[in-house]
Short mmCIF file of N, CA and C in Angstrom, two decimals:
data_model
loop_
_atom_site.label_atom_id
_atom_site.label_comp_id
_atom_site.label_asym_id
_atom_site.label_seq_id
_atom_site.Cartn_x
_atom_site.Cartn_y
_atom_site.Cartn_z
N MET A 1 -29.95 -64.45 13.41
CA MET A 1 -28.87 -63.96 12.88
C MET A 1 -29.20 -62.57 12.45
N VAL A 2 -28.27 -61.53 12.77
CA VAL A 2 -28.42 -60.06 12.43
C VAL A 2 -27.92 -59.97 10.92
N LYS A 3 -28.73 -59.25 10.22
CA LYS A 3 -28.40 -59.14 8.72
C LYS A 3 -28.23 -57.72 8.38
N ARG A 4 -28.88 -56.75 9.09
CA ARG A 4 -28.70 -55.32 8.73
C ARG A 4 -28.28 -54.63 10.04
N LEU A 5 -27.70 -53.51 9.75
CA LEU A 5 -27.12 -52.52 10.91
C LEU A 5 -28.28 -52.09 11.68
N SER A 6 -29.46 -51.94 10.93
CA SER A 6 -30.56 -51.45 11.71
C SER A 6 -31.34 -52.57 12.89
N ASP A 7 -30.95 -53.60 12.64
CA ASP A 7 -31.32 -54.67 13.48
C ASP A 7 -30.37 -54.97 14.57
N MET A 8 -29.21 -54.22 14.68
CA MET A 8 -28.20 -54.42 15.72
C MET A 8 -28.48 -53.54 16.81
N PRO A 9 -27.93 -53.71 18.05
CA PRO A 9 -27.76 -52.64 19.06
C PRO A 9 -26.94 -51.63 18.54
N GLU A 10 -27.63 -50.38 19.02
CA GLU A 10 -26.96 -49.10 18.47
C GLU A 10 -25.58 -49.02 18.58
N ALA A 11 -25.10 -49.42 19.61
CA ALA A 11 -23.63 -49.20 19.92
C ALA A 11 -22.74 -50.02 19.05
N GLU A 12 -23.28 -51.32 18.78
CA GLU A 12 -22.52 -52.22 17.77
C GLU A 12 -22.60 -51.49 16.52
N ALA A 13 -23.71 -51.04 16.12
CA ALA A 13 -24.05 -50.67 14.68
C ALA A 13 -23.14 -49.33 14.46
N ASN A 14 -22.97 -48.58 15.48
CA ASN A 14 -22.18 -47.46 15.32
C ASN A 14 -20.64 -47.69 15.24
N HIS A 15 -20.23 -48.72 16.05
CA HIS A 15 -18.88 -49.20 16.00
C HIS A 15 -18.65 -49.80 14.46
N LEU A 16 -19.46 -50.70 13.92
CA LEU A 16 -19.28 -51.08 12.58
C LEU A 16 -19.38 -49.80 11.65
N ARG A 17 -20.14 -48.79 11.69
CA ARG A 17 -20.20 -47.72 10.79
C ARG A 17 -18.74 -46.96 10.85
N ARG A 18 -18.03 -46.92 11.93
CA ARG A 18 -16.82 -46.18 11.95
C ARG A 18 -15.53 -47.06 11.49
N LEU A 19 -15.74 -48.22 11.13
CA LEU A 19 -14.71 -49.06 10.72
C LEU A 19 -14.37 -48.63 9.29
N GLU A 20 -13.01 -48.47 9.21
CA GLU A 20 -12.30 -48.09 7.74
C GLU A 20 -12.57 -49.44 6.94
N CYS A 21 -13.11 -49.17 5.63
CA CYS A 21 -13.23 -50.27 4.78
C CYS A 21 -12.28 -49.91 3.41
N PRO A 22 -11.23 -50.32 3.42
CA PRO A 22 -10.20 -50.00 2.23
C PRO A 22 -10.79 -50.53 1.07
N THR A 23 -10.40 -49.74 0.01
CA THR A 23 -10.63 -50.43 -1.30
C THR A 23 -9.25 -50.74 -2.04
N TYR A 24 -9.47 -51.70 -2.87
CA TYR A 24 -8.25 -52.24 -3.50
C TYR A 24 -8.48 -52.15 -5.02
N ASP A 25 -7.46 -52.04 -5.80
CA ASP A 25 -7.45 -52.01 -7.27
C ASP A 25 -7.78 -53.40 -7.69
N ASP A 26 -8.21 -53.51 -8.83
CA ASP A 26 -8.53 -54.96 -9.37
C ASP A 26 -7.15 -55.49 -9.80
N THR A 27 -6.96 -56.71 -9.61
CA THR A 27 -5.71 -57.50 -9.90
C THR A 27 -6.16 -58.47 -11.03
N PRO A 28 -5.75 -58.35 -12.28
CA PRO A 28 -6.06 -59.41 -13.15
C PRO A 28 -5.62 -60.82 -12.80
N ALA A 29 -6.15 -61.81 -13.11
CA ALA A 29 -5.85 -63.26 -12.81
C ALA A 29 -4.39 -63.42 -13.64
N LEU A 30 -3.54 -63.99 -13.13
CA LEU A 30 -2.35 -64.45 -13.70
C LEU A 30 -2.46 -65.87 -14.29
N GLY A 31 -1.97 -66.18 -15.42
CA GLY A 31 -1.82 -67.52 -16.09
C GLY A 31 -0.78 -68.22 -15.25
N GLY A 32 -0.87 -69.43 -15.70
CA GLY A 32 0.10 -70.50 -14.94
C GLY A 32 0.06 -71.82 -15.38
N LYS A 33 0.72 -72.70 -14.74
CA LYS A 33 0.59 -74.13 -15.00
C LYS A 33 -0.61 -74.76 -14.53
N PRO A 34 -0.85 -75.82 -15.07
CA PRO A 34 -2.23 -76.66 -14.81
C PRO A 34 -2.30 -76.92 -13.06
N LEU A 35 -3.36 -76.95 -12.59
CA LEU A 35 -3.29 -77.26 -11.05
C LEU A 35 -2.79 -78.57 -10.87
N ALA A 36 -2.89 -79.60 -11.71
CA ALA A 36 -2.20 -80.82 -11.41
C ALA A 36 -0.74 -80.67 -11.32
N GLU A 37 -0.09 -79.56 -11.66
CA GLU A 37 1.36 -79.24 -11.52
C GLU A 37 1.74 -78.31 -10.56
N ARG A 38 0.69 -77.98 -9.88
CA ARG A 38 1.00 -76.97 -8.64
C ARG A 38 0.99 -77.52 -7.41
N ARG A 39 1.79 -76.80 -6.49
CA ARG A 39 2.08 -77.04 -5.07
C ARG A 39 1.13 -76.13 -4.20
N VAL A 40 0.24 -76.59 -3.45
CA VAL A 40 -0.74 -75.78 -2.78
C VAL A 40 -0.66 -75.60 -1.31
N ALA A 41 -0.78 -74.42 -0.84
CA ALA A 41 -0.78 -74.25 0.45
C ALA A 41 -2.14 -73.78 0.95
N ILE A 42 -2.74 -73.95 2.22
CA ILE A 42 -3.94 -73.58 2.68
C ILE A 42 -3.62 -72.22 3.45
N ILE A 43 -4.33 -71.19 3.52
CA ILE A 43 -4.26 -69.93 4.24
C ILE A 43 -5.71 -69.65 4.65
N SER A 44 -5.91 -69.86 6.00
CA SER A 44 -7.31 -69.71 6.39
C SER A 44 -7.24 -68.38 7.44
N THR A 45 -8.60 -67.93 7.53
CA THR A 45 -8.56 -66.79 8.50
C THR A 45 -9.36 -67.05 9.73
N ALA A 46 -9.31 -68.61 10.10
CA ALA A 46 -10.10 -68.97 11.24
C ALA A 46 -9.68 -68.90 12.48
N GLY A 47 -8.29 -68.23 12.76
CA GLY A 47 -7.67 -68.06 14.11
C GLY A 47 -7.27 -69.48 14.54
N LEU A 48 -6.84 -70.27 13.64
CA LEU A 48 -6.31 -71.67 14.15
C LEU A 48 -4.87 -71.81 14.50
N HIS A 49 -4.66 -72.65 15.47
CA HIS A 49 -3.29 -72.70 15.76
C HIS A 49 -3.15 -74.16 16.53
N LYS A 50 -1.77 -74.60 16.59
CA LYS A 50 -1.45 -75.93 17.39
C LYS A 50 -1.76 -75.51 18.74
N ARG A 51 -2.33 -76.54 19.60
CA ARG A 51 -2.43 -76.51 21.01
C ARG A 51 -1.00 -76.05 21.52
N GLY A 52 -1.08 -75.11 22.49
CA GLY A 52 0.13 -74.77 22.97
C GLY A 52 0.80 -73.51 22.24
N ASP A 53 0.40 -73.24 21.09
CA ASP A 53 0.96 -72.10 20.34
C ASP A 53 0.49 -70.75 20.91
N ARG A 54 0.90 -69.69 20.74
CA ARG A 54 0.39 -68.46 21.16
C ARG A 54 -0.93 -68.13 20.57
N PRO A 55 -2.00 -67.89 21.46
CA PRO A 55 -3.33 -67.62 20.93
C PRO A 55 -3.24 -66.27 20.17
N PHE A 56 -4.36 -65.97 19.30
CA PHE A 56 -4.58 -64.75 18.63
C PHE A 56 -5.19 -63.82 19.66
N ARG A 57 -4.87 -62.58 19.66
CA ARG A 57 -5.34 -61.51 20.44
C ARG A 57 -6.00 -60.43 19.59
N PRO A 58 -6.91 -59.54 20.17
CA PRO A 58 -7.63 -58.44 19.27
C PRO A 58 -6.43 -57.75 18.55
N GLY A 59 -6.86 -57.55 17.18
CA GLY A 59 -6.10 -56.66 16.32
C GLY A 59 -4.75 -57.42 15.85
N ASP A 60 -4.66 -58.72 16.19
CA ASP A 60 -3.49 -59.31 15.73
C ASP A 60 -3.53 -59.64 14.42
N GLY A 61 -2.32 -59.28 13.59
CA GLY A 61 -2.57 -59.33 12.20
C GLY A 61 -1.42 -60.42 11.79
N SER A 62 -0.91 -61.14 12.95
CA SER A 62 -0.01 -62.32 12.51
C SER A 62 -0.66 -63.54 12.21
N TYR A 63 0.21 -64.57 11.74
CA TYR A 63 -0.25 -65.85 11.48
C TYR A 63 0.27 -66.77 12.28
N ARG A 64 -0.41 -67.97 12.18
CA ARG A 64 0.29 -69.31 12.71
C ARG A 64 0.68 -70.29 11.70
N VAL A 65 1.74 -70.96 12.05
CA VAL A 65 2.16 -72.17 11.29
C VAL A 65 1.53 -73.41 11.55
N ILE A 66 0.96 -74.14 10.57
CA ILE A 66 0.35 -75.44 10.78
C ILE A 66 1.21 -76.45 9.90
N PRO A 67 1.88 -77.35 10.50
CA PRO A 67 2.56 -78.44 9.50
C PRO A 67 1.66 -79.08 8.95
N ALA A 68 1.86 -79.68 7.51
CA ALA A 68 0.90 -80.45 6.86
C ALA A 68 0.40 -81.63 7.68
N GLU A 69 1.30 -82.29 8.56
CA GLU A 69 1.11 -83.53 9.19
C GLU A 69 0.25 -83.33 10.41
N THR A 70 -0.28 -82.07 10.87
CA THR A 70 -0.80 -81.70 12.11
C THR A 70 -2.30 -82.48 12.09
N ALA A 71 -2.40 -83.17 13.16
CA ALA A 71 -3.82 -83.83 13.21
C ALA A 71 -4.88 -82.80 13.86
N ALA A 72 -6.06 -83.10 13.16
CA ALA A 72 -7.27 -82.27 13.73
C ALA A 72 -7.39 -81.99 15.05
N ASN A 73 -7.16 -82.94 15.88
CA ASN A 73 -7.37 -82.93 17.48
C ASN A 73 -6.18 -82.11 18.01
N GLU A 74 -5.11 -81.68 17.25
CA GLU A 74 -4.09 -80.77 17.63
C GLU A 74 -4.29 -79.27 17.58
N LEU A 75 -5.27 -79.10 16.80
CA LEU A 75 -5.69 -77.65 16.42
C LEU A 75 -6.74 -77.07 17.32
N VAL A 76 -6.66 -75.70 17.76
CA VAL A 76 -7.59 -75.23 18.37
C VAL A 76 -7.72 -73.81 17.66
N MET A 77 -9.02 -73.12 17.97
CA MET A 77 -9.23 -72.14 17.37
C MET A 77 -9.45 -70.95 18.51
N SER A 78 -8.77 -69.66 18.25
CA SER A 78 -8.79 -68.60 19.25
C SER A 78 -9.15 -67.36 18.59
N HIS A 79 -10.28 -67.56 17.61
CA HIS A 79 -10.76 -66.38 16.76
C HIS A 79 -11.44 -65.51 17.86
N ILE A 80 -11.33 -64.23 17.73
CA ILE A 80 -11.81 -63.39 18.78
C ILE A 80 -13.09 -62.93 18.76
N SER A 81 -13.87 -62.78 17.77
CA SER A 81 -15.27 -62.16 17.46
C SER A 81 -16.25 -63.04 18.32
N VAL A 82 -17.01 -62.28 19.05
CA VAL A 82 -17.90 -63.04 19.96
C VAL A 82 -19.01 -63.45 19.18
N ASN A 83 -19.24 -62.90 17.96
CA ASN A 83 -20.31 -63.46 17.17
C ASN A 83 -19.85 -64.56 16.26
N PHE A 84 -18.84 -65.06 16.47
CA PHE A 84 -18.31 -66.05 15.48
C PHE A 84 -18.80 -67.41 15.97
N ASP A 85 -19.50 -68.19 15.12
CA ASP A 85 -19.95 -69.45 15.40
C ASP A 85 -19.02 -70.63 15.06
N ARG A 86 -18.43 -71.18 16.17
CA ARG A 86 -17.43 -72.32 15.87
C ARG A 86 -18.10 -73.73 15.73
N THR A 87 -19.24 -73.73 15.63
CA THR A 87 -19.93 -75.16 15.39
C THR A 87 -19.38 -75.90 14.32
N GLY A 88 -19.23 -75.43 13.11
CA GLY A 88 -18.72 -75.89 12.00
C GLY A 88 -17.33 -76.58 12.23
N PHE A 89 -16.42 -75.90 12.78
CA PHE A 89 -14.97 -76.16 13.21
C PHE A 89 -15.06 -77.35 14.13
N GLN A 90 -15.95 -77.35 15.08
CA GLN A 90 -15.99 -78.43 16.20
C GLN A 90 -16.67 -79.65 15.55
N GLN A 91 -17.39 -79.57 14.35
CA GLN A 91 -17.91 -80.67 13.75
C GLN A 91 -16.80 -81.44 12.74
N ASP A 92 -16.34 -80.45 11.97
CA ASP A 92 -15.36 -80.75 10.93
C ASP A 92 -14.46 -79.68 10.57
N LEU A 93 -13.20 -80.14 11.05
CA LEU A 93 -12.17 -79.11 10.58
C LEU A 93 -12.08 -78.54 9.24
N ASN A 94 -12.40 -79.41 8.25
CA ASN A 94 -12.38 -79.12 6.88
C ASN A 94 -13.35 -77.87 6.59
N VAL A 95 -14.29 -77.55 7.45
CA VAL A 95 -14.99 -76.37 7.22
C VAL A 95 -14.14 -75.10 7.05
N VAL A 96 -13.30 -75.01 8.12
CA VAL A 96 -12.54 -73.85 8.14
C VAL A 96 -10.97 -74.07 7.73
N PHE A 97 -10.65 -75.20 7.56
CA PHE A 97 -9.15 -75.62 7.09
C PHE A 97 -9.37 -77.09 6.28
N PRO A 98 -9.50 -76.94 5.07
CA PRO A 98 -9.99 -78.12 4.15
C PRO A 98 -8.62 -78.89 3.92
N ILE A 99 -8.00 -79.40 4.84
CA ILE A 99 -6.69 -80.27 4.72
C ILE A 99 -7.06 -81.70 4.23
N ASP A 100 -8.03 -82.32 4.82
CA ASP A 100 -8.53 -83.56 4.13
C ASP A 100 -8.86 -83.50 2.82
N ARG A 101 -9.66 -82.49 2.32
CA ARG A 101 -10.09 -82.26 0.97
C ARG A 101 -8.71 -82.01 0.08
N LEU A 102 -7.83 -81.18 0.51
CA LEU A 102 -6.54 -81.05 -0.38
C LEU A 102 -5.83 -82.44 -0.32
N ARG A 103 -5.65 -83.09 0.62
CA ARG A 103 -5.01 -84.26 0.65
C ARG A 103 -5.77 -85.26 -0.55
N GLU A 104 -7.00 -85.29 -0.49
CA GLU A 104 -7.86 -86.21 -1.56
C GLU A 104 -7.42 -85.64 -2.80
N LEU A 105 -7.42 -84.26 -3.07
CA LEU A 105 -7.03 -83.82 -4.48
C LEU A 105 -5.77 -84.19 -4.96
N VAL A 106 -4.75 -84.06 -3.93
CA VAL A 106 -3.48 -84.51 -4.21
C VAL A 106 -3.34 -85.95 -4.61
N GLY A 107 -4.00 -86.81 -3.81
CA GLY A 107 -4.09 -88.03 -3.90
C GLY A 107 -4.60 -88.66 -5.33
N ASP A 108 -5.69 -87.82 -5.80
CA ASP A 108 -6.20 -88.29 -7.05
C ASP A 108 -5.61 -87.65 -8.37
N GLY A 109 -4.50 -86.76 -8.16
CA GLY A 109 -3.88 -86.24 -9.14
C GLY A 109 -4.36 -84.97 -9.72
N THR A 110 -5.60 -84.35 -8.97
CA THR A 110 -6.11 -83.13 -9.37
C THR A 110 -5.12 -81.92 -9.01
N VAL A 111 -4.55 -82.09 -7.79
CA VAL A 111 -3.46 -81.14 -7.31
C VAL A 111 -2.10 -81.76 -7.42
N GLY A 112 -1.17 -81.05 -7.94
CA GLY A 112 0.14 -81.63 -8.02
C GLY A 112 0.80 -82.22 -6.59
N SER A 113 0.84 -81.20 -5.67
CA SER A 113 1.45 -81.52 -4.46
C SER A 113 0.83 -80.55 -3.36
N MET A 114 1.15 -80.90 -2.19
CA MET A 114 0.55 -79.99 -0.89
C MET A 114 1.77 -79.42 -0.26
N ALA A 115 1.81 -78.24 0.11
CA ALA A 115 2.82 -77.59 0.98
C ALA A 115 3.26 -78.28 2.26
N SER A 116 4.24 -78.08 2.61
CA SER A 116 4.83 -78.86 3.91
C SER A 116 4.15 -78.15 5.07
N VAL A 117 3.72 -76.81 4.94
CA VAL A 117 3.49 -76.05 6.03
C VAL A 117 2.14 -75.27 5.36
N HIS A 118 1.05 -75.02 6.30
CA HIS A 118 -0.09 -74.18 6.03
C HIS A 118 -0.18 -73.04 6.95
N TYR A 119 -1.13 -72.14 6.85
CA TYR A 119 -1.05 -71.05 7.80
C TYR A 119 -2.59 -70.58 8.00
N SER A 120 -2.64 -69.83 9.15
CA SER A 120 -3.75 -69.31 9.65
C SER A 120 -3.74 -67.98 10.15
N PHE A 121 -4.48 -67.14 9.82
CA PHE A 121 -4.69 -65.64 10.28
C PHE A 121 -5.89 -65.77 10.96
N MET A 122 -6.12 -64.71 12.02
CA MET A 122 -7.39 -64.49 12.70
C MET A 122 -7.99 -63.34 12.01
N GLY A 123 -9.03 -63.66 11.44
CA GLY A 123 -9.76 -62.78 10.46
C GLY A 123 -10.17 -61.30 10.98
N ALA A 124 -10.48 -61.15 12.38
CA ALA A 124 -10.89 -60.07 12.87
C ALA A 124 -9.66 -58.90 13.29
N PHE A 125 -9.12 -58.38 12.27
CA PHE A 125 -8.10 -57.57 12.41
C PHE A 125 -7.99 -56.57 11.29
N PRO A 126 -7.56 -55.29 11.59
CA PRO A 126 -7.30 -54.31 10.63
C PRO A 126 -6.53 -54.67 9.45
N PRO A 127 -6.76 -54.65 8.12
CA PRO A 127 -5.86 -55.18 7.14
C PRO A 127 -4.41 -54.71 7.17
N ALA A 128 -4.22 -53.51 7.59
CA ALA A 128 -2.86 -52.83 7.84
C ALA A 128 -2.08 -53.67 8.86
N ALA A 129 -2.58 -54.30 9.64
CA ALA A 129 -1.97 -55.03 10.72
C ALA A 129 -1.16 -56.34 10.19
N ALA A 130 -2.11 -56.84 9.17
CA ALA A 130 -1.51 -58.04 8.54
C ALA A 130 -0.29 -57.77 7.52
N GLU A 131 -0.09 -56.54 7.00
CA GLU A 131 0.79 -56.41 5.85
C GLU A 131 2.21 -56.83 6.13
N PRO A 132 2.75 -56.58 7.23
CA PRO A 132 4.06 -57.08 7.21
C PRO A 132 4.30 -58.58 7.48
N HIS A 133 3.26 -59.22 7.92
CA HIS A 133 3.16 -60.61 8.25
C HIS A 133 2.99 -61.24 7.01
N ALA A 134 2.08 -60.73 6.19
CA ALA A 134 1.84 -61.22 4.60
C ALA A 134 2.98 -61.18 3.83
N ARG A 135 3.79 -60.16 3.91
CA ARG A 135 5.17 -60.08 3.18
C ARG A 135 6.14 -61.08 3.52
N HIS A 136 6.16 -61.20 4.84
CA HIS A 136 7.12 -62.43 5.31
C HIS A 136 6.53 -63.84 5.03
N LEU A 137 5.17 -64.05 5.17
CA LEU A 137 4.57 -65.40 4.43
C LEU A 137 4.95 -65.59 3.02
N ALA A 138 4.80 -64.36 2.40
CA ALA A 138 5.25 -64.60 0.84
C ALA A 138 6.27 -65.36 0.70
N GLY A 139 7.58 -64.78 1.48
CA GLY A 139 8.79 -65.38 1.21
C GLY A 139 8.83 -67.05 1.65
N LEU A 140 8.12 -67.17 2.92
CA LEU A 140 7.97 -68.67 3.16
C LEU A 140 7.32 -69.46 2.18
N LEU A 141 6.38 -69.13 1.66
CA LEU A 141 5.64 -69.83 0.41
C LEU A 141 6.47 -70.15 -0.71
N LYS A 142 7.36 -68.95 -1.07
CA LYS A 142 8.29 -69.09 -2.11
C LYS A 142 9.42 -70.16 -1.77
N ALA A 143 9.84 -70.08 -0.45
CA ALA A 143 10.94 -71.08 -0.09
C ALA A 143 10.36 -72.55 -0.05
N ASP A 144 9.02 -72.78 0.14
CA ASP A 144 8.40 -74.18 0.15
C ASP A 144 7.93 -74.32 -1.37
N LYS A 145 8.25 -73.64 -2.47
CA LYS A 145 7.98 -73.87 -3.79
C LYS A 145 6.39 -73.88 -4.12
N VAL A 146 5.81 -73.16 -3.17
CA VAL A 146 4.30 -72.91 -3.19
C VAL A 146 4.06 -72.06 -4.47
N ASP A 147 3.09 -72.52 -5.44
CA ASP A 147 2.85 -71.59 -6.45
C ASP A 147 1.27 -71.52 -6.77
N ALA A 148 0.57 -72.04 -5.57
CA ALA A 148 -0.97 -71.62 -5.53
C ALA A 148 -1.42 -71.78 -3.91
N ALA A 149 -2.39 -70.92 -3.67
CA ALA A 149 -2.92 -70.85 -2.21
C ALA A 149 -4.37 -71.19 -2.32
N LEU A 150 -4.74 -71.89 -1.56
CA LEU A 150 -6.22 -71.98 -1.34
C LEU A 150 -6.55 -71.10 0.03
N LEU A 151 -7.17 -69.82 -0.43
CA LEU A 151 -7.53 -68.98 0.57
C LEU A 151 -8.79 -69.24 1.21
N VAL A 152 -8.95 -69.29 2.57
CA VAL A 152 -10.34 -69.96 3.14
C VAL A 152 -10.56 -68.68 4.09
N PRO A 153 -11.48 -67.87 3.43
CA PRO A 153 -11.95 -66.59 4.40
C PRO A 153 -13.19 -67.17 5.43
N VAL A 154 -12.97 -66.96 6.59
CA VAL A 154 -13.82 -67.38 7.70
C VAL A 154 -14.58 -66.47 8.27
#
């Protein structure tokens, strides 16, 4: 595993050095009701989608919809990065999309309820490419009465 730019091939290291790395202001945590009263949606950056849905492409900042009842064998990963290790996903979907763990938390009352729909982005994109999609997604989450999101950066 490459851990330093100095260990990478020069062309790849130079490409990474040129990438824009935006900074963001700190946002304080918001208060709210207990987790046992919240409706939770999963938002992953694993590039997941249902079999037959449009795959992710380089620079794609859009998301794919994953209905809560979707079976693990109906999901595929079209994450673009050639360096991305899919082994965990192939062995257990919950590594990148912890739907079974969320179901368990709802079942034992730790979480109030689960959203009817969850979402996946493909993490290898410029942040600005996702902004209009994220704004649209916020409206969908509100419409589903989601008041907490489990963000799964992959």
